[in-house]
Short mmCIF file of C-alpha atoms in Angstrom, two decimals:
data_model
loop_
_atom_site.label_atom_id
_atom_site.label_comp_id
_atom_site.label_asym_id
_atom_site.label_seq_id
_atom_site.Cartn_x
_atom_site.Cartn_y
_atom_site.Cartn_z
CA MET Y 1 0.00 0.00 0.00
CA ARG Y 2 1.58 3.28 -1.16
CA VAL Y 3 1.40 6.02 1.46
CA VAL Y 4 3.11 9.23 2.49
CA LEU Y 5 4.41 10.19 5.93
CA GLY Y 6 3.56 13.56 7.46
CA LEU Y 7 5.10 14.80 10.70
CA ASP Y 8 4.77 17.94 12.79
CA ILE Y 9 6.78 19.02 15.84
CA GLY Y 10 4.46 21.12 17.97
CA THR Y 11 4.92 23.16 21.10
CA SER Y 12 3.43 20.43 23.26
CA SER Y 13 3.70 17.27 21.19
CA THR Y 14 5.00 15.67 18.03
CA LYS Y 15 2.45 14.06 15.70
CA ALA Y 16 2.94 11.79 12.70
CA LEU Y 17 0.61 10.01 10.32
CA LEU Y 18 0.45 7.84 7.25
CA ALA Y 19 -2.00 8.81 4.51
CA ARG Y 20 -3.00 7.36 1.17
CA PHE Y 21 -2.79 9.48 -1.95
CA ASP Y 22 -6.52 10.25 -1.74
CA GLY Y 23 -6.04 11.86 1.70
CA THR Y 24 -7.31 8.94 3.77
CA VAL Y 25 -5.45 8.76 7.07
CA ILE Y 26 -4.31 5.19 7.73
CA ALA Y 27 -2.68 5.66 11.13
CA GLU Y 28 -1.60 8.50 13.42
CA VAL Y 29 0.58 8.57 16.52
CA GLY Y 30 1.89 11.21 18.89
CA ARG Y 31 4.19 11.95 21.80
CA ARG Y 32 3.88 14.74 24.34
CA HIS Y 33 6.88 16.81 25.33
CA GLU Y 34 7.60 19.96 27.27
CA VAL Y 35 9.34 23.26 26.75
CA ASP Y 36 11.91 24.66 29.19
CA ARG Y 37 11.64 28.03 30.90
CA PRO Y 38 15.09 28.70 32.38
CA GLU Y 39 14.14 32.29 33.24
CA GLN Y 40 11.07 34.47 32.96
CA GLY Y 41 10.59 35.37 29.29
CA LEU Y 42 12.84 32.58 28.02
CA VAL Y 43 11.22 29.58 26.32
CA GLU Y 44 13.50 26.87 24.93
CA MET Y 45 13.45 23.24 23.85
CA ASP Y 46 16.00 20.44 23.82
CA SER Y 47 16.36 19.81 20.09
CA ARG Y 48 17.28 16.17 20.63
CA ILE Y 49 13.56 15.62 21.27
CA TRP Y 50 12.82 16.36 17.61
CA TRP Y 51 14.87 13.56 16.04
CA ASP Y 52 14.21 11.11 18.88
CA GLU Y 53 10.45 11.53 18.45
CA PHE Y 54 10.66 11.44 14.67
CA THR Y 55 12.46 8.10 14.68
CA THR Y 56 10.25 6.65 17.42
CA LEU Y 57 6.97 7.68 15.80
CA THR Y 58 8.04 6.63 12.32
CA ARG Y 59 8.93 3.13 13.50
CA GLU Y 60 5.66 2.93 15.45
CA LEU Y 61 3.67 3.82 12.33
CA LEU Y 62 5.50 1.27 10.21
CA GLU Y 63 4.88 -1.41 12.83
CA ARG Y 64 1.17 -0.57 12.89
CA VAL Y 65 0.90 -0.70 9.10
CA PRO Y 66 3.36 -3.41 8.05
CA ASP Y 67 2.28 -3.32 4.39
CA ALA Y 68 2.89 0.44 4.11
CA GLU Y 69 5.22 1.50 1.30
CA VAL Y 70 6.23 5.06 2.17
CA ALA Y 71 6.76 7.02 -1.04
CA ALA Y 72 7.67 10.46 0.37
CA VAL Y 73 8.07 12.38 3.65
CA GLY Y 74 6.78 15.83 4.62
CA VAL Y 75 7.71 17.67 7.81
CA SER Y 76 6.75 20.83 9.67
CA GLY Y 77 7.34 22.30 13.09
CA ILE Y 78 6.96 25.23 15.42
CA GLY Y 79 8.64 28.43 14.38
CA PRO Y 80 10.32 30.69 13.79
CA CYS Y 81 12.83 29.02 16.13
CA VAL Y 82 16.60 29.17 16.28
CA LEU Y 83 18.84 26.16 16.85
CA LEU Y 84 22.56 26.86 16.54
CA THR Y 85 24.80 23.99 15.44
CA ASP Y 86 28.53 23.61 14.88
CA GLY Y 87 30.27 22.54 11.69
CA ALA Y 88 29.51 18.88 12.40
CA GLY Y 89 25.80 19.61 12.90
CA GLU Y 90 25.90 19.20 16.68
CA PRO Y 91 23.58 21.52 18.70
CA LEU Y 92 25.43 24.13 20.76
CA ARG Y 93 22.56 25.13 23.06
CA PRO Y 94 18.83 24.53 23.43
CA ALA Y 95 16.64 25.88 20.64
CA VAL Y 96 15.12 29.31 21.21
CA LEU Y 97 11.40 29.24 20.48
CA TYR Y 98 9.19 31.65 18.55
CA GLY Y 99 7.55 34.83 19.86
CA VAL Y 100 6.58 33.30 23.21
CA ASP Y 101 10.29 33.68 24.02
CA THR Y 102 10.70 37.41 24.67
CA ARG Y 103 14.44 37.63 25.38
CA THR Y 104 14.97 40.05 22.48
CA ALA Y 105 12.44 42.66 23.64
CA GLU Y 106 15.07 45.06 24.94
CA MET Y 107 17.11 44.77 21.70
CA LEU Y 108 14.39 45.67 19.23
CA ALA Y 109 14.76 49.45 19.32
CA ASP Y 110 18.55 49.32 19.05
CA VAL Y 111 18.56 46.85 16.15
CA THR Y 112 15.85 48.88 14.39
CA ALA Y 113 17.96 52.02 14.66
CA GLU Y 114 21.09 50.16 13.58
CA LEU Y 115 19.43 49.12 10.31
CA GLY Y 116 18.09 52.56 9.45
CA GLY Y 117 14.75 52.66 11.23
CA GLU Y 118 11.42 50.84 11.07
CA GLY Y 119 10.61 52.17 7.60
CA ALA Y 120 13.79 50.72 6.11
CA ILE Y 121 13.06 47.32 7.65
CA ARG Y 122 9.41 47.29 6.57
CA ARG Y 123 10.32 48.21 2.99
CA ARG Y 124 12.47 45.10 2.61
CA CYS Y 125 11.02 42.65 5.14
CA GLY Y 126 7.38 43.70 5.29
CA SER Y 127 7.26 43.64 9.10
CA ALA Y 128 8.68 45.61 11.97
CA LEU Y 129 10.90 43.81 14.45
CA SER Y 130 9.24 41.92 17.28
CA THR Y 131 10.06 39.09 19.65
CA GLN Y 132 8.80 36.79 16.87
CA ALA Y 133 11.66 37.79 14.56
CA ALA Y 134 14.21 34.98 14.35
CA GLY Y 135 16.86 37.27 12.92
CA VAL Y 136 16.96 39.23 16.15
CA LYS Y 137 17.19 35.98 18.12
CA LEU Y 138 20.35 35.20 16.13
CA ALA Y 139 21.68 38.66 16.96
CA TRP Y 140 20.92 38.04 20.63
CA ALA Y 141 23.01 34.86 20.59
CA ALA Y 142 25.88 36.60 18.77
CA ARG Y 143 25.96 39.43 21.30
CA HIS Y 144 25.08 37.67 24.54
CA GLU Y 145 26.66 34.24 24.11
CA PRO Y 146 29.98 34.90 22.34
CA ASP Y 147 31.48 31.55 23.36
CA VAL Y 148 28.58 29.71 21.75
CA TRP Y 149 28.61 31.97 18.72
CA ALA Y 150 32.32 31.40 18.13
CA ARG Y 151 31.53 27.72 17.45
CA ALA Y 152 28.28 28.30 15.53
CA ALA Y 153 28.29 27.43 11.83
CA ARG Y 154 24.60 27.00 10.93
CA PHE Y 155 21.08 27.49 12.26
CA THR Y 156 17.98 25.37 11.74
CA MET Y 157 14.36 25.27 12.80
CA PRO Y 158 12.52 22.07 13.84
CA SER Y 159 11.40 21.21 10.29
CA SER Y 160 14.73 22.00 8.64
CA ARG Y 161 16.59 20.13 11.37
CA ILE Y 162 14.65 16.97 10.56
CA VAL Y 163 15.23 17.53 6.84
CA GLU Y 164 18.96 17.87 7.52
CA ARG Y 165 19.03 14.65 9.56
CA LEU Y 166 17.05 12.79 6.88
CA THR Y 167 18.83 14.04 3.77
CA GLY Y 168 22.08 15.70 4.83
CA GLU Y 169 20.90 18.91 3.09
CA TYR Y 170 21.15 22.31 4.80
CA VAL Y 171 18.03 24.09 3.53
CA LEU Y 172 15.23 26.33 4.76
CA ASP Y 173 11.90 27.03 3.16
CA HIS Y 174 11.12 30.56 1.99
CA HIS Y 175 8.24 30.96 4.41
CA SER Y 176 10.36 30.15 7.47
CA ALA Y 177 13.07 32.44 6.10
CA SER Y 178 10.53 35.26 5.81
CA GLN Y 179 10.10 35.01 9.59
CA THR Y 180 13.81 35.56 10.20
CA THR Y 181 13.18 39.30 10.01
CA PRO Y 182 15.26 41.35 9.20
CA LEU Y 183 17.41 38.90 7.23
CA TYR Y 184 15.05 38.07 4.33
CA ASP Y 185 13.60 40.29 1.59
CA VAL Y 186 9.94 39.39 0.99
CA HIS Y 187 9.96 41.12 -2.41
CA GLU Y 188 13.13 39.50 -3.75
CA ASN Y 189 12.56 36.15 -1.96
CA ALA Y 190 16.20 36.13 -0.95
CA TRP Y 191 18.53 36.70 1.97
CA ILE Y 192 19.76 40.25 2.61
CA PRO Y 193 23.52 39.61 2.71
CA GLU Y 194 24.59 42.84 4.42
CA TRP Y 195 22.03 42.47 7.21
CA CYS Y 196 22.82 38.76 7.63
CA GLU Y 197 26.48 39.62 8.13
CA ARG Y 198 25.69 42.48 10.51
CA LEU Y 199 23.35 40.54 12.80
CA ALA Y 200 24.65 36.98 12.32
CA PRO Y 201 28.32 37.44 11.41
CA GLY Y 202 30.04 34.40 9.96
CA LEU Y 203 26.94 32.19 9.98
CA GLU Y 204 26.29 30.13 6.86
CA MET Y 205 22.78 30.84 5.67
CA PRO Y 206 20.76 27.83 4.42
CA ARG Y 207 19.85 27.26 0.78
CA LEU Y 208 16.29 28.47 0.16
CA LEU Y 209 13.52 26.26 -1.24
CA TRP Y 210 9.74 26.45 -1.35
CA SER Y 211 7.94 24.27 1.18
CA GLY Y 212 6.76 21.67 -1.30
CA ASP Y 213 10.09 21.42 -3.13
CA PRO Y 214 12.17 18.27 -2.76
CA ALA Y 215 15.02 18.98 -0.35
CA GLY Y 216 16.75 15.68 -0.99
CA ALA Y 217 16.34 11.97 -0.42
CA VAL Y 218 16.47 9.80 2.70
CA THR Y 219 20.07 8.69 3.23
CA ASP Y 220 21.16 5.18 4.10
CA ALA Y 221 21.99 6.31 7.65
CA ALA Y 222 18.57 7.94 8.11
CA ALA Y 223 16.87 4.86 6.69
CA ALA Y 224 18.64 2.68 9.25
CA ALA Y 225 17.57 5.00 12.08
CA THR Y 226 13.94 5.37 11.03
CA GLY Y 227 12.96 2.28 9.06
CA LEU Y 228 12.08 4.43 6.03
CA PRO Y 229 13.20 3.35 2.56
CA ALA Y 230 16.44 4.98 1.47
CA GLY Y 231 16.14 7.24 -1.55
CA ILE Y 232 12.55 8.46 -1.12
CA PRO Y 233 12.07 12.25 -1.45
CA VAL Y 234 11.66 14.64 1.50
CA THR Y 235 9.97 18.04 1.25
CA ALA Y 236 11.72 21.24 2.34
CA GLY Y 237 9.03 21.56 5.04
CA THR Y 238 7.78 24.68 6.79
CA ILE Y 239 6.43 26.19 9.99
CA ASP Y 240 3.46 24.31 11.45
CA ALA Y 241 0.80 26.99 10.98
CA TRP Y 242 1.49 27.15 7.26
CA ALA Y 243 1.47 23.38 6.89
CA GLU Y 244 -1.82 23.37 8.77
CA GLY Y 245 -3.10 26.05 6.41
CA VAL Y 246 -2.12 23.88 3.45
CA SER Y 247 -4.18 21.05 4.93
CA VAL Y 248 -7.39 23.09 4.57
CA GLY Y 249 -6.69 24.97 1.34
CA GLU Y 250 -6.10 28.38 2.90
CA SER Y 251 -4.33 29.98 -0.09
CA VAL Y 252 -7.29 32.16 -1.14
CA PRO Y 253 -7.10 35.96 -0.65
CA GLY Y 254 -9.79 37.10 1.77
CA ARG Y 255 -9.94 33.78 3.60
CA MET Y 256 -8.39 33.80 7.08
CA PHE Y 257 -7.00 30.52 8.35
CA LEU Y 258 -7.23 29.92 12.11
CA GLN Y 259 -5.04 27.37 13.87
CA TYR Y 260 -6.84 26.22 17.03
CA GLY Y 261 -4.22 24.85 19.39
CA THR Y 262 -1.96 25.70 22.31
CA THR Y 263 -1.55 29.09 20.69
CA MET Y 264 -3.75 30.63 18.00
CA PHE Y 265 -2.29 31.51 14.62
CA MET Y 266 -3.95 33.45 11.81
CA ILE Y 267 -2.98 33.65 8.13
CA VAL Y 268 -4.58 35.77 5.40
CA PRO Y 269 -3.24 35.35 1.84
CA THR Y 270 -2.87 38.62 -0.08
CA SER Y 271 -2.34 39.44 -3.74
CA GLU Y 272 0.97 41.20 -3.00
CA PRO Y 273 3.22 41.71 0.05
CA THR Y 274 1.31 44.06 2.36
CA ALA Y 275 2.70 45.73 5.47
CA VAL Y 276 0.19 45.82 8.34
CA PRO Y 277 1.20 47.57 11.58
CA GLY Y 278 1.41 45.11 14.46
CA MET Y 279 1.29 42.04 12.22
CA TRP Y 280 3.74 39.99 10.13
CA THR Y 281 4.17 40.09 6.38
CA THR Y 282 5.46 36.77 5.08
CA VAL Y 283 5.64 34.68 1.95
CA GLY Y 284 3.65 31.48 1.63
CA THR Y 285 4.49 27.86 1.02
CA HIS Y 286 4.59 28.29 -2.76
CA PRO Y 287 5.78 31.08 -5.09
CA GLY Y 288 3.37 33.98 -5.56
CA GLN Y 289 1.52 33.46 -2.26
CA PRO Y 290 2.31 36.42 0.02
CA SER Y 291 0.36 36.65 3.24
CA VAL Y 292 -0.16 38.61 6.42
CA SER Y 293 -0.20 36.63 9.61
CA GLY Y 294 -0.77 37.07 13.31
CA GLY Y 295 -0.45 34.97 16.41
CA MET Y 296 -1.62 34.87 19.98
CA ALA Y 297 0.89 33.83 22.65
CA THR Y 298 -1.71 31.61 24.34
CA SER Y 299 -5.19 30.31 23.57
CA GLY Y 300 -5.76 26.59 24.17
CA ALA Y 301 -2.97 26.81 26.74
CA ILE Y 302 -5.26 28.92 28.94
CA THR Y 303 -8.16 26.50 28.76
CA ASP Y 304 -5.82 23.62 29.57
CA TRP Y 305 -4.41 25.58 32.53
CA TRP Y 306 -7.93 26.18 33.86
CA ARG Y 307 -9.00 22.58 33.31
CA ARG Y 308 -5.96 21.29 35.21
CA LEU Y 309 -6.43 23.87 37.96
CA VAL Y 310 -9.98 22.71 38.69
CA ASP Y 311 -9.34 19.05 37.80
CA GLY Y 312 -12.08 18.99 35.19
CA ASP Y 313 -12.58 16.96 32.03
CA TRP Y 314 -13.02 18.47 28.58
CA ALA Y 315 -16.53 17.22 27.83
CA THR Y 316 -17.99 18.38 31.15
CA MET Y 317 -16.32 21.77 31.05
CA LEU Y 318 -17.38 22.41 27.47
CA ALA Y 319 -20.97 21.59 28.44
CA GLU Y 320 -20.73 23.95 31.42
CA ALA Y 321 -19.27 26.70 29.23
CA GLU Y 322 -22.06 26.28 26.71
CA SER Y 323 -24.64 26.58 29.49
CA SER Y 324 -22.99 29.79 30.68
CA GLY Y 325 -24.16 31.60 27.56
CA ALA Y 326 -22.82 34.56 25.61
CA GLY Y 327 -21.02 37.03 27.85
CA ALA Y 328 -20.06 34.39 30.46
CA ASN Y 329 -22.53 35.84 32.98
CA GLY Y 330 -20.73 39.17 33.13
CA LEU Y 331 -17.10 37.96 33.00
CA LEU Y 332 -14.48 39.45 30.72
CA MET Y 333 -10.94 38.15 30.25
CA LEU Y 334 -7.77 39.37 28.57
CA PRO Y 335 -5.99 36.24 27.24
CA TYR Y 336 -2.45 37.61 27.56
CA PHE Y 337 -1.21 34.92 29.94
CA ALA Y 338 2.26 34.82 28.34
CA GLY Y 339 2.44 38.34 26.94
CA GLU Y 340 0.89 38.90 23.54
CA ARG Y 341 2.14 38.84 20.00
CA THR Y 342 -0.22 40.45 17.47
CA PRO Y 343 -1.54 43.02 17.16
CA ILE Y 344 -0.35 44.67 20.41
CA ALA Y 345 3.21 43.21 20.45
CA ASP Y 346 3.42 43.49 24.23
CA PRO Y 347 5.61 40.90 25.97
CA ASP Y 348 4.63 42.37 29.35
CA ALA Y 349 0.88 42.03 28.81
CA ARG Y 350 -0.72 39.66 31.30
CA GLY Y 351 -4.01 37.88 31.81
CA VAL Y 352 -6.83 39.85 33.43
CA VAL Y 353 -10.24 38.60 34.60
CA ALA Y 354 -12.78 41.34 35.25
CA GLY Y 355 -16.24 41.11 36.78
CA LEU Y 356 -15.67 38.16 39.13
CA THR Y 357 -18.24 37.51 41.86
CA VAL Y 358 -18.90 34.62 44.22
CA ARG Y 359 -21.72 33.54 41.89
CA HIS Y 360 -19.43 32.64 39.04
CA THR Y 361 -18.71 29.03 38.19
CA ARG Y 362 -15.86 27.22 36.49
CA GLY Y 363 -18.09 27.03 33.40
CA ASP Y 364 -18.34 30.83 33.36
CA LEU Y 365 -14.55 31.14 33.55
CA TYR Y 366 -14.07 28.52 30.87
CA ARG Y 367 -16.53 30.37 28.65
CA ALA Y 368 -14.68 33.62 29.32
CA THR Y 369 -11.42 32.10 28.09
CA LEU Y 370 -13.03 31.02 24.83
CA GLU Y 371 -14.64 34.43 24.35
CA ALA Y 372 -11.33 36.16 25.12
CA THR Y 373 -9.58 34.29 22.31
CA ALA Y 374 -12.46 35.15 19.97
CA PHE Y 375 -12.17 38.84 20.89
CA ALA Y 376 -8.46 38.61 20.12
CA VAL Y 377 -9.20 37.14 16.69
CA ARG Y 378 -11.60 40.00 15.98
CA HIS Y 379 -8.98 42.52 17.10
CA ASN Y 380 -6.57 41.09 14.52
CA VAL Y 381 -9.29 41.10 11.85
CA GLU Y 382 -10.02 44.77 12.48
CA VAL Y 383 -6.34 45.71 12.27
CA LEU Y 384 -6.09 43.89 8.95
CA ARG Y 385 -9.16 45.62 7.54
CA GLU Y 386 -7.90 49.02 8.67
CA ALA Y 387 -4.80 48.37 6.56
CA GLY Y 388 -6.91 47.46 3.53
CA VAL Y 389 -6.60 43.66 3.77
CA GLU Y 390 -9.86 41.90 2.91
CA VAL Y 391 -11.14 39.30 5.39
CA ARG Y 392 -14.50 37.86 4.42
CA GLU Y 393 -14.45 34.28 5.74
CA LEU Y 394 -12.65 31.91 8.10
CA VAL Y 395 -11.36 28.35 7.78
CA GLY Y 396 -10.15 26.45 10.82
CA ALA Y 397 -8.06 23.44 11.76
CA GLY Y 398 -6.63 21.91 14.92
CA GLY Y 399 -7.78 20.21 18.08
CA GLY Y 400 -10.07 23.04 19.16
CA LEU Y 401 -12.49 22.10 16.38
CA LEU Y 402 -13.25 18.74 17.97
CA GLY Y 403 -15.94 20.50 19.97
CA ARG Y 404 -18.01 23.06 18.06
CA LEU Y 405 -18.35 25.59 20.89
CA TRP Y 406 -15.04 27.38 20.40
CA PRO Y 407 -15.31 27.93 16.61
CA THR Y 408 -18.97 28.89 16.99
CA ILE Y 409 -18.02 31.62 19.48
CA VAL Y 410 -15.28 32.86 17.13
CA THR Y 411 -17.75 32.95 14.25
CA ASP Y 412 -20.35 34.86 16.28
CA VAL Y 413 -17.84 37.36 17.70
CA THR Y 414 -16.30 38.13 14.30
CA GLY Y 415 -19.49 37.89 12.26
CA LEU Y 416 -17.62 35.77 9.69
CA PRO Y 417 -18.70 32.37 8.35
CA GLN Y 418 -16.23 29.60 9.15
CA THR Y 419 -15.56 26.48 7.13
CA VAL Y 420 -14.70 23.29 9.01
CA PRO Y 421 -12.89 20.79 6.77
CA SER Y 422 -13.45 17.03 6.78
CA VAL Y 423 -10.07 16.40 8.41
CA THR Y 424 -8.90 18.81 11.13
CA ILE Y 425 -5.83 16.91 12.31
CA GLY Y 426 -3.59 19.82 11.43
CA ALA Y 427 -0.02 20.41 10.34
CA CYS Y 428 1.10 16.81 9.93
CA TYR Y 429 -1.81 16.31 7.50
CA GLY Y 430 -0.69 19.33 5.48
CA SER Y 431 2.87 18.00 5.52
CA ALA Y 432 1.57 14.69 4.19
CA PHE Y 433 -0.22 16.53 1.37
CA LEU Y 434 3.00 18.31 0.39
CA ALA Y 435 4.78 14.94 0.45
CA ALA Y 436 2.14 13.40 -1.81
CA SER Y 437 2.53 16.33 -4.20
CA LEU Y 438 6.18 15.36 -4.70
CA VAL Y 439 5.12 12.02 -6.17
CA GLU Y 440 1.92 12.68 -8.09
CA ALA Y 441 -0.70 15.35 -8.78
CA VAL Y 442 -3.08 15.78 -5.84
CA ASP Y 443 -5.77 18.40 -5.21
CA ILE Y 444 -6.48 19.69 -1.71
CA THR Y 445 -10.18 20.21 -2.53
CA THR Y 446 -10.58 16.46 -2.99
CA TRP Y 447 -7.86 15.50 -0.49
CA ASN Y 448 -9.69 17.35 2.33
CA PRO Y 449 -13.11 18.69 1.24
CA PRO Y 450 -15.21 20.98 3.47
CA SER Y 451 -17.38 19.25 6.06
CA THR Y 452 -19.60 22.07 7.25
CA VAL Y 453 -19.86 25.86 7.42
CA ILE Y 454 -20.67 27.61 10.71
CA GLU Y 455 -22.75 30.69 9.92
CA PRO Y 456 -22.71 33.67 12.31
CA ASP Y 457 -25.79 34.31 14.41
CA PRO Y 458 -26.75 38.02 14.05
CA ASP Y 459 -28.28 38.08 17.53
CA ALA Y 460 -25.16 36.57 19.09
CA TYR Y 461 -22.95 39.04 17.18
CA ALA Y 462 -24.98 41.91 18.60
CA ALA Y 463 -24.82 40.42 22.10
CA TYR Y 464 -21.01 40.21 21.91
CA GLU Y 465 -20.53 43.76 20.64
CA PRO Y 466 -20.48 45.48 24.08
CA GLY Y 467 -18.13 42.82 25.43
CA TYR Y 468 -15.71 43.34 22.55
CA ARG Y 469 -15.63 47.10 23.07
CA ASP Y 470 -15.01 46.54 26.79
CA TYR Y 471 -12.26 44.05 25.88
CA ARG Y 472 -10.44 46.66 23.84
CA GLU Y 473 -10.83 49.25 26.62
CA LEU Y 474 -9.77 46.86 29.41
CA TYR Y 475 -6.28 46.39 27.99
CA GLU Y 476 -5.62 50.12 27.80
CA ALA Y 477 -7.13 50.72 31.25
CA THR Y 478 -5.00 48.07 32.97
CA LYS Y 479 -1.78 48.24 30.93
CA SER Y 480 0.29 50.38 33.30
CA VAL Y 481 -0.64 48.31 36.34
CA VAL Y 482 -0.07 45.03 34.51
CA HIS Y 483 3.37 46.14 33.32
CA ARG Y 484 4.37 46.91 36.89
CA LEU Y 485 3.13 43.49 37.95
CA ALA Y 486 5.11 41.86 35.15
CA GLU Y 487 8.27 43.55 36.37
CA ARG Y 488 7.66 42.40 39.94
CA GLY Y 489 7.05 38.90 38.62
CA ARG Y 490 10.44 38.89 36.93
CA ARG Y 491 12.12 39.84 40.21
CA SER Y 492 10.23 37.45 42.45
CA ALA Y 493 9.32 34.39 40.35
CA PRO Y 494 9.56 31.27 42.58
CA ARG Y 495 12.41 29.03 41.50
CA GLY Y 496 12.07 25.37 40.68
CA PRO Y 497 14.62 22.66 41.45
CA ASP Y 498 16.48 23.47 38.22
CA GLY Y 499 16.84 27.12 39.17
CA GLY Y 500 14.14 28.25 36.72
CA PRO Y 501 10.71 29.65 37.53
CA ARG Y 502 8.00 27.18 38.47
CA GLY Y 503 4.93 26.61 36.36
CA GLY Y 504 4.21 28.40 33.09
CA LEU Y 505 1.42 27.97 30.60
CA LEU Y 506 3.20 26.07 27.90
CA PRO Y 507 2.73 23.33 27.02
CA GLY Y 508 -1.04 23.22 27.00
CA GLY Y 509 -3.94 21.70 25.13
CA PRO Y 510 -6.62 23.04 22.83
CA ALA Y 511 -10.04 23.88 24.17
CA GLY Y 512 -11.81 21.09 22.36
CA GLY Y 513 -9.61 18.11 23.21
CA SER Y 514 -6.17 17.10 24.41
CA VAL Y 515 -3.21 18.39 22.45
CA ASP Y 516 -2.39 14.85 21.36
CA ARG Y 517 -5.32 15.08 18.95
CA SER Y 518 -3.87 18.11 17.22
CA CYS Y 519 -0.56 18.64 15.46
#
């Protein structure tokens, strides 16, 4: 039986699956893992997890489906991340994660000035600098860890690291490169040599490919480690949100893709590179597919935190939240439990719950978390529209779609219809589609056709309107106090046995099911 293998390395777990060339999923497996928080604002991961889980899950799939003949491999992973390796490909330090890691916040203004100001950066890169920008994370390592930097030869992200281990090729897909701001020109689809040398001196930059391009073939050594056939093609891969977008056919201007998971990611394809204040301009998985994207620092992570705090189960808490009704019986939450990425770009933002009384239940609080994420989506939509980017519909994927409450709330808050595809597994499914495309012609509309469309309820939209306006006002009203609290938290965070702060939101699960169900 000819199949393809799709894998995704997520914030909280790694997922892999085998699929036929018609999109039918034959088997899927997963492993949970954790991130490290050595200090407040620092979020890292031991990169050895990535290859260990890839080899383990691949062998498990092949044992489950002994007649499987894997024809190609597709990979994706969290990003933009930075893993520094030496000339032999050995990691020099833990990988620095995407925008949830805020170590570069104090560098942004200086680096912006060094490169000629925000306008100069936007003209070439499409986006201003933020803690999401992987290029500044490289600059941080060069300036703050000179001993490590002296031995650094290359950098990879989770997907490109797996590609390198499978094929021996040092490559990066254009989309991931477009999130290494300010090192990549979104108009020229190329590295900016002078800025690469200024921020990442001496580092060899990877060869650029599009996500669905063949990066190389599985080597004999990789075949021995994984059980895969030697010589089969491997895609260049990409960041998980874009692979997940591929899985639902998101490459239509005006259609916003929503990734329901530990964090929430949003992608809107555009006809040309468009700079939107507070958001990220990137290129897509294929040539001629520019996009504007945004991301929340937490979403499903908050619901998982609350579920664990009250020792509840998903089904019961979703039922309680549904019974709470629109407006959560007078509760309003800001979902900035790990700072926030777009559109406010505030690493010192924090979660706020307003309106609490002794009458409120755990269902009310659970409902408030779902509504908070929906308000955040609408905030991003409004910023996009103010910049002239059309958003007329939504399409979702990820574990949060397993229950319909969360996407229904998002639809009602935004007033936008939302398509739910037949398969909502996520990024590993999109990676499998890209792998299948290496071997034969496949069409995503038949690979993963729509299942249903959630239409907005005009009455619910009107009921949410006052809450959304209060949501926008609550952040501004509490910002100065919250920033002071964030500073105190940095000084007084309780230390765990490893010397780092205890607790932390990541990893977490989506609101509609455990994270193991979502890539």
